[in-house]
mmCIF file of C-alpha atoms in Angstrom:
data_model
loop_
_atom_site.group_PDB
_atom_site.id
_atom_site.type_symbol
_atom_site.label_atom_id
_atom_site.label_comp_id
_atom_site.label_asym_id
_atom_site.label_seq_id
_atom_site.Cartn_x
_atom_site.Cartn_y
_atom_site.Cartn_z
ATOM 1 C CA MET N 930 37.621 79.429 6.406
ATOM 2 C CA GLU N 931 33.356 78.967 6.167
ATOM 3 C CA SER N 932 32.666 78.026 3.083
ATOM 4 C CA ASN N 933 35.985 75.092 3.358
ATOM 5 C CA THR N 934 34.540 74.252 6.821
ATOM 6 C CA VAL N 935 31.294 73.996 5.649
ATOM 7 C CA ARG N 936 32.757 72.022 2.563
ATOM 8 C CA ASP N 937 33.909 69.235 5.415
ATOM 9 C CA THR N 938 31.318 68.570 7.174
ATOM 10 C CA PRO N 939 29.498 66.501 4.645
ATOM 11 C CA PHE N 940 32.459 64.246 4.473
ATOM 12 C CA LEU N 941 33.032 64.632 8.299
ATOM 13 C CA ALA N 942 29.557 63.623 8.692
ATOM 14 C CA SER N 943 29.792 60.773 5.578
ATOM 15 C CA SER N 944 32.786 59.467 6.919
ATOM 16 C CA GLU N 945 31.399 59.068 10.443
ATOM 17 C CA LYS N 946 27.947 57.279 9.220
ATOM 18 C CA GLU N 947 30.293 54.731 6.918
ATOM 19 C CA THR N 948 32.609 53.845 10.482
ATOM 20 C CA THR N 949 28.864 53.139 12.166
ATOM 21 C CA THR N 950 28.010 51.311 9.875
ATOM 22 C CA ALA N 951 30.533 48.680 9.407
ATOM 23 C CA VAL N 952 30.667 48.669 12.902
ATOM 24 C CA HIS N 953 27.550 47.722 12.888
ATOM 25 C CA SER N 954 27.981 45.079 9.843
ATOM 26 C CA SER N 955 30.658 44.094 11.732
ATOM 27 C CA ASP N 956 28.799 43.411 15.171
ATOM 28 C CA ASN N 957 26.085 41.748 12.539
ATOM 29 C CA ASN N 958 29.039 39.656 11.132
ATOM 30 C CA VAL N 959 30.475 38.383 15.168
ATOM 31 C CA ILE N 960 26.163 37.528 16.295
ATOM 32 C CA SER N 961 26.131 34.999 13.177
ATOM 33 C CA MET N 962 28.965 33.154 13.468
ATOM 34 C CA LYS N 963 28.005 33.196 17.419
ATOM 35 C CA SER N 964 25.108 32.089 16.528
ATOM 36 C CA GLY N 965 26.559 29.891 13.537
ATOM 37 C CA LYS N 966 28.684 27.959 16.509
ATOM 38 C CA ARG N 967 25.612 27.806 18.793
ATOM 39 C CA ARG N 968 23.652 25.919 16.057
ATOM 40 C CA GLY N 969 26.360 23.561 15.064
ATOM 41 C CA PRO N 970 26.098 21.235 18.063
ATOM 42 C CA ARG N 971 21.780 21.714 18.186
ATOM 43 C CA ARG N 972 22.421 20.195 14.552
ATOM 44 C CA ARG N 973 24.468 17.320 15.491
ATOM 45 C CA LEU N 974 22.247 16.462 18.298
ATOM 46 C CA SER N 975 18.866 16.672 16.274
ATOM 47 C CA TRP N 976 18.125 13.484 16.121
ATOM 48 C CA LEU N 977 18.744 12.727 19.785
ATOM 49 C CA LYS N 978 15.342 12.612 20.670
ATOM 50 C CA PRO N 979 11.741 10.831 22.535
ATOM 51 C CA GLY N 980 10.709 9.618 18.815
ATOM 52 C CA VAL N 981 13.875 8.635 17.675
ATOM 53 C CA ILE N 982 15.473 6.703 21.630
ATOM 54 C CA LEU N 983 12.534 5.299 22.928
ATOM 55 C CA PRO N 984 12.561 2.912 19.411
ATOM 56 C CA LEU N 985 15.919 1.920 19.036
ATOM 57 C CA LEU N 986 16.473 1.519 23.011
ATOM 58 C CA ALA N 987 12.642 -0.426 23.342
ATOM 59 C CA GLY N 988 14.957 -2.796 19.955
ATOM 60 C CA VAL N 989 17.933 -2.938 21.814
ATOM 61 C CA LEU N 990 16.013 -4.418 24.722
ATOM 62 C CA PHE N 991 13.719 -6.448 23.232
ATOM 63 C CA LEU N 992 16.847 -8.609 21.462
ATOM 64 C CA LEU N 993 19.228 -8.297 25.863
ATOM 65 C CA LEU N 994 15.881 -10.671 26.465
ATOM 66 C CA TRP N 995 15.574 -12.162 23.401
ATOM 67 C CA GLU N 996 19.101 -13.504 23.432
ATOM 68 C CA PHE N 997 19.343 -14.109 27.316
ATOM 69 C CA GLN N 998 16.503 -16.686 26.383
ATOM 70 C CA VAL N 999 13.646 -15.225 28.279
ATOM 71 C CA PHE N 1000 11.059 -15.801 25.974
ATOM 72 C CA HIS N 1001 12.216 -18.939 25.836
ATOM 73 C CA LYS N 1002 11.091 -19.439 29.541
ATOM 74 C CA LEU N 1003 7.925 -17.077 29.810
ATOM 75 C CA LEU N 1004 6.063 -18.956 26.029
ATOM 76 C CA ASP N 1005 8.182 -22.632 27.374
ATOM 77 C CA LEU N 1006 10.205 -22.102 23.642
ATOM 78 C CA LYS N 1007 13.083 -24.337 22.563
ATOM 79 C CA LYS N 1008 15.757 -23.027 20.357
ATOM 80 C CA TYR N 1009 15.198 -24.824 17.759
ATOM 81 C CA GLN N 1010 11.133 -23.056 18.178
ATOM 82 C CA LEU N 1011 12.927 -20.054 17.956
ATOM 83 C CA PRO N 1012 16.321 -19.092 17.180
ATOM 84 C CA LEU N 1013 18.459 -16.500 18.899
ATOM 85 C CA PRO N 1014 19.101 -13.505 17.300
ATOM 86 C CA SER N 1015 23.004 -14.394 17.171
ATOM 87 C CA ALA N 1016 22.103 -17.400 15.340
ATOM 88 C CA ILE N 1017 19.626 -15.762 13.165
ATOM 89 C CA GLY N 1018 22.933 -13.028 12.620
ATOM 90 C CA GLU N 1019 25.035 -15.885 11.487
ATOM 91 C CA ALA N 1020 22.718 -17.287 9.003
ATOM 92 C CA MET N 1021 22.785 -14.195 7.452
ATOM 93 C CA ARG N 1022 25.833 -13.279 7.334
ATOM 94 C CA ASP N 1023 26.615 -17.227 6.110
ATOM 95 C CA ASN N 1024 24.108 -17.651 3.034
ATOM 96 C CA PHE N 1025 23.923 -13.632 2.127
ATOM 97 C CA SER N 1026 24.116 -13.145 -1.591
ATOM 98 C CA LEU N 1027 21.911 -15.751 -1.652
ATOM 99 C CA LEU N 1028 19.582 -13.837 0.919
ATOM 100 C CA LEU N 1029 19.941 -11.211 -0.752
ATOM 101 C CA SER N 1030 19.403 -12.486 -4.676
ATOM 102 C CA TYR N 1031 15.599 -14.141 -3.091
ATOM 103 C CA THR N 1032 15.098 -10.219 -1.459
ATOM 104 C CA GLY N 1033 15.464 -8.473 -4.521
ATOM 105 C CA TYR N 1034 13.733 -10.877 -6.864
ATOM 106 C CA THR N 1035 10.482 -9.978 -3.848
ATOM 107 C CA LEU N 1036 10.568 -6.895 -3.174
ATOM 108 C CA THR N 1037 10.744 -6.620 -7.653
ATOM 109 C CA GLU N 1038 7.620 -9.304 -7.484
ATOM 110 C CA ALA N 1039 5.704 -6.887 -4.368
ATOM 111 C CA VAL N 1040 6.286 -3.145 -6.631
ATOM 112 C CA ALA N 1041 4.845 -4.440 -9.741
ATOM 113 C CA GLY N 1042 2.290 -5.756 -9.014
ATOM 114 C CA MET N 1043 0.852 -2.901 -6.272
ATOM 115 C CA LEU N 1044 2.215 -0.483 -8.981
ATOM 116 C CA ILE N 1045 -0.305 -2.320 -10.962
ATOM 117 C CA GLY N 1046 -3.287 -3.049 -8.216
ATOM 118 C CA SER N 1047 -2.832 0.574 -7.629
ATOM 119 C CA ALA N 1048 -2.890 2.091 -11.597
ATOM 120 C CA CYS N 1049 -5.612 -0.284 -11.639
ATOM 121 C CA GLY N 1050 -7.692 0.924 -8.003
ATOM 122 C CA PHE N 1051 -7.428 4.766 -9.616
ATOM 123 C CA LEU N 1052 -8.455 4.190 -12.590
ATOM 124 C CA ILE N 1053 -11.752 2.973 -11.062
ATOM 125 C CA ALA N 1054 -11.398 5.635 -8.347
ATOM 126 C CA LEU N 1055 -12.052 7.957 -11.452
ATOM 127 C CA ALA N 1056 -14.466 5.544 -13.475
ATOM 128 C CA ALA N 1057 -16.663 5.766 -10.317
ATOM 129 C CA THR N 1058 -16.333 9.467 -9.582
ATOM 130 C CA ALA N 1059 -17.173 10.015 -13.183
ATOM 131 C CA TRP N 1060 -20.198 8.131 -14.033
ATOM 132 C CA PRO N 1061 -22.065 7.261 -10.288
ATOM 133 C CA ARG N 1062 -24.345 5.483 -12.042
ATOM 134 C CA TRP N 1063 -22.630 2.158 -12.725
ATOM 135 C CA GLY N 1064 -19.243 2.838 -11.971
ATOM 136 C CA GLY N 1065 -20.236 2.702 -8.271
ATOM 137 C CA GLY N 1066 -20.946 -1.181 -8.455
ATOM 138 C CA SER N 1067 -16.488 -1.169 -9.542
ATOM 139 C CA LEU N 1068 -16.060 -0.348 -6.129
ATOM 140 C CA THR N 1069 -18.619 -3.306 -5.093
ATOM 141 C CA LEU N 1070 -16.428 -6.109 -7.052
ATOM 142 C CA VAL N 1071 -12.831 -4.649 -6.444
ATOM 143 C CA ALA N 1072 -14.241 -5.227 -2.482
ATOM 144 C CA ALA N 1073 -15.144 -8.393 -3.202
ATOM 145 C CA LEU N 1074 -12.122 -9.838 -5.097
ATOM 146 C CA ASN N 1075 -10.295 -7.997 -2.057
ATOM 147 C CA ALA N 1076 -12.315 -10.472 0.910
ATOM 148 C CA VAL N 1077 -11.437 -13.142 -1.539
ATOM 149 C CA PRO N 1078 -8.703 -15.194 0.970
ATOM 150 C CA ILE N 1079 -4.663 -15.309 -0.671
ATOM 151 C CA VAL N 1080 -4.666 -19.039 -0.165
ATOM 152 C CA ALA N 1081 -7.317 -19.091 -2.946
ATOM 153 C CA LEU N 1082 -6.458 -16.826 -5.293
ATOM 154 C CA ALA N 1083 -2.576 -17.533 -5.760
ATOM 155 C CA PRO N 1084 -3.176 -20.879 -6.947
ATOM 156 C CA ILE N 1085 -5.174 -19.762 -9.550
ATOM 157 C CA MET N 1086 -2.954 -17.302 -10.447
ATOM 158 C CA ASN N 1087 -0.310 -19.680 -10.603
ATOM 159 C CA LEU N 1088 -2.357 -22.063 -13.453
ATOM 160 C CA TRP N 1089 -3.200 -18.776 -15.750
ATOM 161 C CA PHE N 1090 0.067 -17.439 -15.355
ATOM 162 C CA GLY N 1091 2.497 -20.400 -15.013
ATOM 163 C CA ASP N 1092 5.720 -20.524 -12.239
ATOM 164 C CA GLY N 1093 7.328 -16.905 -12.887
ATOM 165 C CA ILE N 1094 7.297 -13.451 -11.732
ATOM 166 C CA GLY N 1095 3.949 -13.028 -12.788
ATOM 167 C CA SER N 1096 1.978 -14.927 -11.091
ATOM 168 C CA ARG N 1097 3.017 -13.509 -7.821
ATOM 169 C CA ALA N 1098 2.516 -10.159 -9.285
ATOM 170 C CA ALA N 1099 -0.997 -10.919 -9.735
ATOM 171 C CA ILE N 1100 -1.439 -11.420 -6.211
ATOM 172 C CA VAL N 1101 -0.103 -8.719 -5.390
ATOM 173 C CA THR N 1102 -2.478 -6.714 -8.183
ATOM 174 C CA ALA N 1103 -5.643 -8.268 -6.645
ATOM 175 C CA THR N 1104 -4.410 -7.586 -3.488
ATOM 176 C CA THR N 1105 -3.337 -4.133 -3.791
ATOM 177 C CA MET N 1106 -6.833 -2.348 -6.358
ATOM 178 C CA ALA N 1107 -9.395 -2.117 -3.261
ATOM 179 C CA ALA N 1108 -7.655 -0.389 -1.198
ATOM 180 C CA MET N 1109 -6.467 2.540 -3.890
ATOM 181 C CA ALA N 1110 -10.128 2.209 -5.204
ATOM 182 C CA ILE N 1111 -11.409 3.063 -1.942
ATOM 183 C CA ASN N 1112 -9.268 5.727 -0.576
ATOM 184 C CA ALA N 1113 -8.869 7.398 -3.913
ATOM 185 C CA TYR N 1114 -12.738 6.832 -5.045
ATOM 186 C CA LYS N 1115 -12.838 8.752 -0.773
ATOM 187 C CA GLY N 1116 -10.644 11.921 -2.287
ATOM 188 C CA MET N 1117 -12.152 12.632 -5.470
ATOM 189 C CA VAL N 1118 -15.927 12.953 -3.867
ATOM 190 C CA ALA N 1119 -14.908 14.715 -0.773
ATOM 191 C CA VAL N 1120 -13.984 17.808 -2.274
ATOM 192 C CA ASP N 1121 -15.172 21.494 -0.696
ATOM 193 C CA PRO N 1122 -18.497 22.543 -2.433
ATOM 194 C CA LEU N 1123 -17.267 25.734 -2.439
ATOM 195 C CA ALA N 1124 -14.535 25.129 -4.954
ATOM 196 C CA LEU N 1125 -16.085 23.526 -6.554
ATOM 197 C CA ASP N 1126 -19.612 26.580 -7.151
ATOM 198 C CA LEU N 1127 -15.947 27.910 -8.059
ATOM 199 C CA MET N 1128 -15.024 26.232 -10.787
ATOM 200 C CA HIS N 1129 -18.700 25.950 -12.317
ATOM 201 C CA SER N 1130 -18.749 30.000 -11.936
ATOM 202 C CA TYR N 1131 -15.863 29.743 -14.508
ATOM 203 C CA ALA N 1132 -17.435 27.600 -16.464
ATOM 204 C CA ALA N 1133 -15.065 24.976 -16.009
ATOM 205 C CA GLY N 1134 -15.703 21.777 -18.008
ATOM 206 C CA LYS N 1135 -16.093 17.927 -15.901
ATOM 207 C CA PRO N 1136 -11.627 17.269 -17.690
ATOM 208 C CA ALA N 1137 -10.917 19.979 -15.520
ATOM 209 C CA VAL N 1138 -12.722 19.756 -12.400
ATOM 210 C CA PHE N 1139 -11.248 16.146 -11.918
ATOM 211 C CA ARG N 1140 -7.237 18.164 -12.952
ATOM 212 C CA TYR N 1141 -7.350 20.754 -10.281
ATOM 213 C CA LEU N 1142 -9.836 20.140 -8.448
ATOM 214 C CA ARG N 1143 -11.239 16.312 -7.774
ATOM 215 C CA ILE N 1144 -7.985 14.633 -8.313
ATOM 216 C CA GLN N 1145 -5.417 17.391 -6.382
ATOM 217 C CA ASN N 1146 -8.021 16.358 -3.037
ATOM 218 C CA SER N 1147 -7.946 12.281 -3.868
ATOM 219 C CA LEU N 1148 -2.986 12.593 -3.553
ATOM 220 C CA PRO N 1149 -3.097 12.159 0.023
ATOM 221 C CA TYR N 1150 -6.189 9.687 -0.053
ATOM 222 C CA VAL N 1151 -3.995 7.681 -1.893
ATOM 223 C CA PHE N 1152 -0.481 8.250 -0.346
ATOM 224 C CA THR N 1153 -1.411 6.862 2.253
ATOM 225 C CA ALA N 1154 -3.923 3.410 0.272
ATOM 226 C CA LEU N 1155 -0.147 3.725 -0.966
ATOM 227 C CA LYS N 1156 1.335 3.149 2.151
ATOM 228 C CA ILE N 1157 -1.024 0.857 3.408
ATOM 229 C CA ASN N 1158 -0.334 -1.201 0.123
ATOM 230 C CA ALA N 1159 3.439 -1.940 0.925
ATOM 231 C CA THR N 1160 2.917 -3.721 2.915
ATOM 232 C CA ALA N 1161 0.557 -5.413 1.695
ATOM 233 C CA SER N 1162 2.463 -6.528 -1.436
ATOM 234 C CA MET N 1163 4.659 -8.312 0.235
ATOM 235 C CA ILE N 1164 2.808 -10.204 2.154
ATOM 236 C CA GLY N 1165 1.571 -10.984 -1.157
ATOM 237 C CA ALA N 1166 4.251 -11.648 -3.219
ATOM 238 C CA ILE N 1167 5.582 -13.985 -0.122
ATOM 239 C CA VAL N 1168 2.809 -16.477 0.285
ATOM 240 C CA GLY N 1169 2.672 -16.600 -3.346
ATOM 241 C CA GLU N 1170 6.177 -18.493 -3.640
ATOM 242 C CA PHE N 1171 4.961 -20.571 -1.167
ATOM 243 C CA PHE N 1172 2.401 -22.641 -3.405
ATOM 244 C CA PHE N 1173 4.774 -22.427 -6.453
ATOM 245 C CA SER N 1174 7.932 -20.647 -7.057
ATOM 246 C CA SER N 1175 11.681 -21.725 -7.930
ATOM 247 C CA ARG N 1176 13.075 -18.300 -5.833
ATOM 248 C CA GLY N 1177 11.631 -16.022 -3.251
ATOM 249 C CA LEU N 1178 11.865 -15.238 0.565
ATOM 250 C CA GLY N 1179 8.344 -17.031 0.264
ATOM 251 C CA TYR N 1180 10.517 -20.369 -1.623
ATOM 252 C CA LEU N 1181 13.638 -19.813 0.942
ATOM 253 C CA LEU N 1182 11.407 -19.363 3.849
ATOM 254 C CA SER N 1183 9.632 -22.597 3.241
ATOM 255 C CA ASN N 1184 11.389 -25.148 1.736
ATOM 256 C CA SER N 1185 13.674 -23.949 5.720
ATOM 257 C CA ILE N 1186 10.863 -24.761 7.122
ATOM 258 C CA LYS N 1187 10.883 -28.567 5.853
ATOM 259 C CA VAL N 1188 14.208 -29.222 6.123
ATOM 260 C CA ALA N 1189 14.230 -27.170 10.592
ATOM 261 C CA LYS N 1190 17.154 -24.681 9.665
ATOM 262 C CA MET N 1191 14.949 -22.227 11.461
ATOM 263 C CA PRO N 1192 17.275 -19.374 11.772
ATOM 264 C CA LEU N 1193 18.167 -19.538 8.399
ATOM 265 C CA GLY N 1194 13.844 -19.367 8.148
ATOM 266 C CA TRP N 1195 13.922 -16.573 10.848
ATOM 267 C CA SER N 1196 16.963 -14.890 8.113
ATOM 268 C CA CYS N 1197 13.651 -14.496 5.308
ATOM 269 C CA ILE N 1198 11.925 -13.360 8.400
ATOM 270 C CA VAL N 1199 13.593 -10.521 9.086
ATOM 271 C CA LEU N 1200 14.699 -9.942 5.242
ATOM 272 C CA ALA N 1201 11.087 -9.577 4.525
ATOM 273 C CA ALA N 1202 10.909 -6.609 7.381
ATOM 274 C CA ILE N 1203 13.396 -4.815 6.314
ATOM 275 C CA ALA N 1204 12.440 -4.657 2.851
ATOM 276 C CA GLY N 1205 8.852 -3.819 3.918
ATOM 277 C CA VAL N 1206 9.976 -0.908 6.152
ATOM 278 C CA ILE N 1207 12.489 1.071 3.276
ATOM 279 C CA PHE N 1208 9.482 0.807 0.843
ATOM 280 C CA TYR N 1209 7.030 1.626 3.565
ATOM 281 C CA LEU N 1210 9.851 4.740 3.820
ATOM 282 C CA ALA N 1211 9.923 5.319 0.459
ATOM 283 C CA VAL N 1212 6.892 5.029 -0.516
ATOM 284 C CA GLU N 1213 6.632 8.690 2.815
ATOM 285 C CA TRP N 1214 9.764 10.619 1.485
ATOM 286 C CA LEU N 1215 7.308 10.483 -1.832
ATOM 287 C CA GLU N 1216 4.720 11.791 -0.327
ATOM 288 C CA ARG N 1217 6.439 14.604 1.342
ATOM 289 C CA ILE N 1218 8.186 15.665 -2.296
ATOM 290 C CA PHE N 1219 4.378 16.372 -3.637
ATOM 291 C CA ILE N 1220 1.772 16.896 -1.363
ATOM 292 C CA LYS N 1221 4.622 19.625 0.080
ATOM 293 C CA TRP N 1222 0.849 21.819 -0.128
ATOM 294 C CA HIS N 1223 -1.201 19.701 2.387
ATOM 295 C CA SER N 1224 -1.853 20.417 6.251
ATOM 296 C CA SER N 1225 -0.315 17.002 7.150
ATOM 297 C CA GLN N 1226 3.965 17.986 6.235
ATOM 298 C CA ARG N 1227 3.616 21.789 7.209
ATOM 299 C CA SER N 1228 4.575 20.375 10.647
#
């Protein structure tokens, strides 16, 4: 009898442990279910933040003041000088297909020119960092080119590349090259001296230093330049279309002002602003993907 009782004891102990673990696991499941239920409304209301609500309210207030002609009374403007938002929305609805086609054409010019200009600026920054004696002068030349007004570049580029998309892409290239060259050069030069000494202690060559240290350190500066160029490229493309073009938002805006179709002209301005914001947000999204390791992306 004693042997039987002794043998049964571990079984009872193990069963008690199983029951207690089962109770604990069921309790944990209940707690997790409750926490999941609690997190649901918080996630749904996550967009209700001051950083989102306040700009929306300010935008709605601005449109209401505009629609009820408050700005017209303050600035002594007529409706033909500053069309109402309702008139602009009606013009966008009536000419939606035309505006969408022209917006895509202008955005193509801006993206192509920005990519070419940013690539050229990055190569100039590489040359200026690798060979500082003669490469540094290229930064001065790029800055001088950027100082030339777009209204002076546009006729020259139209004469060189014709009235196609190439002339506006060339204008955007010239206007976006300097920002990338200067920012990328700053990022490649401003490396940590201790990191540079560590690379030299490992007998790393110049290509390895550029690849693993200088270029990596310049990526935040590169994306800052891309954000600047995202809006500057739209300006360059639209101003270039003012002079010699048969399509695009700048062409339609210029013709609308000439024939006094101000709601249609303001529709071009609104769509250009929306396209610029989308372009900027796309660059910001790429920044979050490619430089997750940077301190600015950890918050």
